[in-house]
């Protein structure tokens, strides 16, 4: 028999309490924490002064599995290339001459589907530049043979997508001018491009455009384009892809024709319903959070989500900073702290209930005139970092993610075979216990920025993802089941084609018993829910066009109920619910 002293007994109890508390903490979100670490990690670059800022890329340009940093700078300064070597950066000399550029957008993009990354640059004073990667990062200037205009227009953002779904990436280039319209170039598949504005039906007047994003706002399988236009005298534009190589301008019809002073176009599925939402920064009034209504329209929900910013906002990016399964939001602002009534930047933490909290303690001393920002992973630990381009500052910012790694993660990288090689324009869906997360792949997003080519998903304490599904632009769907977390998953188009029975047979997850809320999640779109009491009387009904539905059940008395769930493909399931 073992005897404990009173002190030993107390210590044993305290130890157990500490373990229980630690376990409980591990099933909650970690406290988000970033530290500015640019020069410690080898990224030393002062970008000078450029009117309306410069862009930045956090993209693995040499395909070695580590996200590199490429920085645009002011006229007379070079483009800075920093190669990531196992989590630290070294200056990389690449044969690209750019000292005469007041550089804006930087895109690493595979224009010829040969597996390496070519380089596209825009400038507000010296036109555009296009460099073909001949292999091993040897770059050749093909600007003058590409068919692109060589005029020195005031170019800003550039976003790449495959609007005609021919497997080659096209580019929408924003021009900030009242008279010169922005340009859509079609990729001809032979390192040449054709200007197709008139052919596809774009507006033919200038709108002072800052940037754009390719997205599939109506989930019809082709890529639409949303354009952010400067000054209150203009309005933003939404080009709906007609599926036949042409577009229709439908900003008014979709509710996105705002006339503010907008900068970024940042796309993410904020409420995780499978429909892309958009964040638009403003100067200096309320920024806009367009929540997709899943019916071809959007509603500005910035106030109710508490993400208005109320400062001069520029770049913005969605990221799951603490890997707790929801998207947080980081915004860069044109304020170095001298104007105390306005935010210099903001990290909004997602409460996963339709609201955000401002958490600037997570990014201490984030004080600079900041413009472009981008997300990548410095050390491949699955926790995203943020890089920011500043003007009139001693250095750029590189925010190292020091959040305690109590949550798990999954990273997904795509390789197209029928679709474009980078898999741009693909939907990635993962599911954990019936709860879905979605990512849409971009090349050139936010304000003058490019995020990592690998998509990040937080999985909280879960160690297995039930499935990972990719819907490619080609229409092919790949699906993997029972995927372990804390890895980078490489998916090649057509390698794991989805099974027909999975696509057609509905699967339903729900909480039971219920108290005041019913949560239903499915692999299919739920169209209608009807709840009956044991006598067969209809007591509650709800229309829906989502895979995830939340129902307020507080009006129901305690007892047993029958719930009939109708799906969009006319299948249905009947389940029994117990109300406490």
JSON list of C-alpha atoms in Angstrom, two decimals, residues 52-57 104 314-316 330 332 369-374 386-390 396-397 445-450:
[
{"chain": "A", "resi": 52, "resn": "UNK", "atom": "CA", "xyz": [-0.37, 54.51, -53.71]},
{"chain": "A", "resi": 53, "resn": "UNK", "atom": "CA", "xyz": [2.14, 51.88, -52.69]},
{"chain": "A", "resi": 54, "resn": "UNK", "atom": "CA", "xyz": [3.66, 48.73, -54.13]},
{"chain": "A", "resi": 55, "resn": "UNK", "atom": "CA", "xyz": [2.73, 45.08, -54.36]},
{"chain": "A", "resi": 56, "resn": "UNK", "atom": "CA", "xyz": [4.21, 41.93, -52.87]},
{"chain": "A", "resi": 57, "resn": "UNK", "atom": "CA", "xyz": [4.28, 38.18, -53.53]},
{"chain": "A", "resi": 104, "resn": "UNK", "atom": "CA", "xyz": [2.94, 47.57, -58.75]},
{"chain": "A", "resi": 314, "resn": "UNK", "atom": "CA", "xyz": [-5.52, 49.04, -48.70]},
{"chain": "A", "resi": 315, "resn": "UNK", "atom": "CA", "xyz": [-4.55, 45.38, -48.85]},
{"chain": "A", "resi": 316, "resn": "UNK", "atom": "CA", "xyz": [-6.63, 42.76, -47.04]},
{"chain": "A", "resi": 330, "resn": "UNK", "atom": "CA", "xyz": [-5.97, 41.13, -41.76]},
{"chain": "A", "resi": 332, "resn": "UNK", "atom": "CA", "xyz": [-3.19, 47.04, -44.00]},
{"chain": "A", "resi": 369, "resn": "UNK", "atom": "CA", "xyz": [2.14, 53.33, -44.37]},
{"chain": "A", "resi": 370, "resn": "UNK", "atom": "CA", "xyz": [1.23, 49.85, -45.62]},
{"chain": "A", "resi": 371, "resn": "UNK", "atom": "CA", "xyz": [-0.34, 48.76, -48.90]},
{"chain": "A", "resi": 372, "resn": "UNK", "atom": "CA", "xyz": [0.04, 45.28, -50.37]},
{"chain": "A", "resi": 373, "resn": "UNK", "atom": "CA", "xyz": [0.02, 42.22, -48.11]},
{"chain": "A", "resi": 374, "resn": "UNK", "atom": "CA", "xyz": [0.11, 38.48, -48.73]},
{"chain": "A", "resi": 386, "resn": "UNK", "atom": "CA", "xyz": [1.81, 37.69, -43.38]},
{"chain": "A", "resi": 387, "resn": "UNK", "atom": "CA", "xyz": [4.22, 39.85, -45.40]},
{"chain": "A", "resi": 388, "resn": "UNK", "atom": "CA", "xyz": [3.47, 43.56, -45.91]},
{"chain": "A", "resi": 389, "resn": "UNK", "atom": "CA", "xyz": [4.94, 46.17, -48.27]},
{"chain": "A", "resi": 390, "resn": "UNK", "atom": "CA", "xyz": [5.45, 49.58, -46.64]},
{"chain": "A", "resi": 396, "resn": "UNK", "atom": "CA", "xyz": [8.95, 45.75, -45.03]},
{"chain": "A", "resi": 397, "resn": "UNK", "atom": "CA", "xyz": [7.03, 43.82, -42.36]},
{"chain": "A", "resi": 445, "resn": "UNK", "atom": "CA", "xyz": [-5.51, 38.76, -55.43]},
{"chain": "A", "resi": 446, "resn": "UNK", "atom": "CA", "xyz": [-6.00, 41.50, -52.86]},
{"chain": "A", "resi": 447, "resn": "UNK", "atom": "CA", "xyz": [-4.33, 44.85, -53.50]},
{"chain": "A", "resi": 448, "resn": "UNK", "atom": "CA", "xyz": [-1.31, 44.26, -55.81]},
{"chain": "A", "resi": 449, "resn": "UNK", "atom": "CA", "xyz": [-0.51, 40.98, -54.09]},
{"chain": "A", "resi": 450, "resn": "UNK", "atom": "CA", "xyz": [-0.07, 37.25, -54.58]}
]
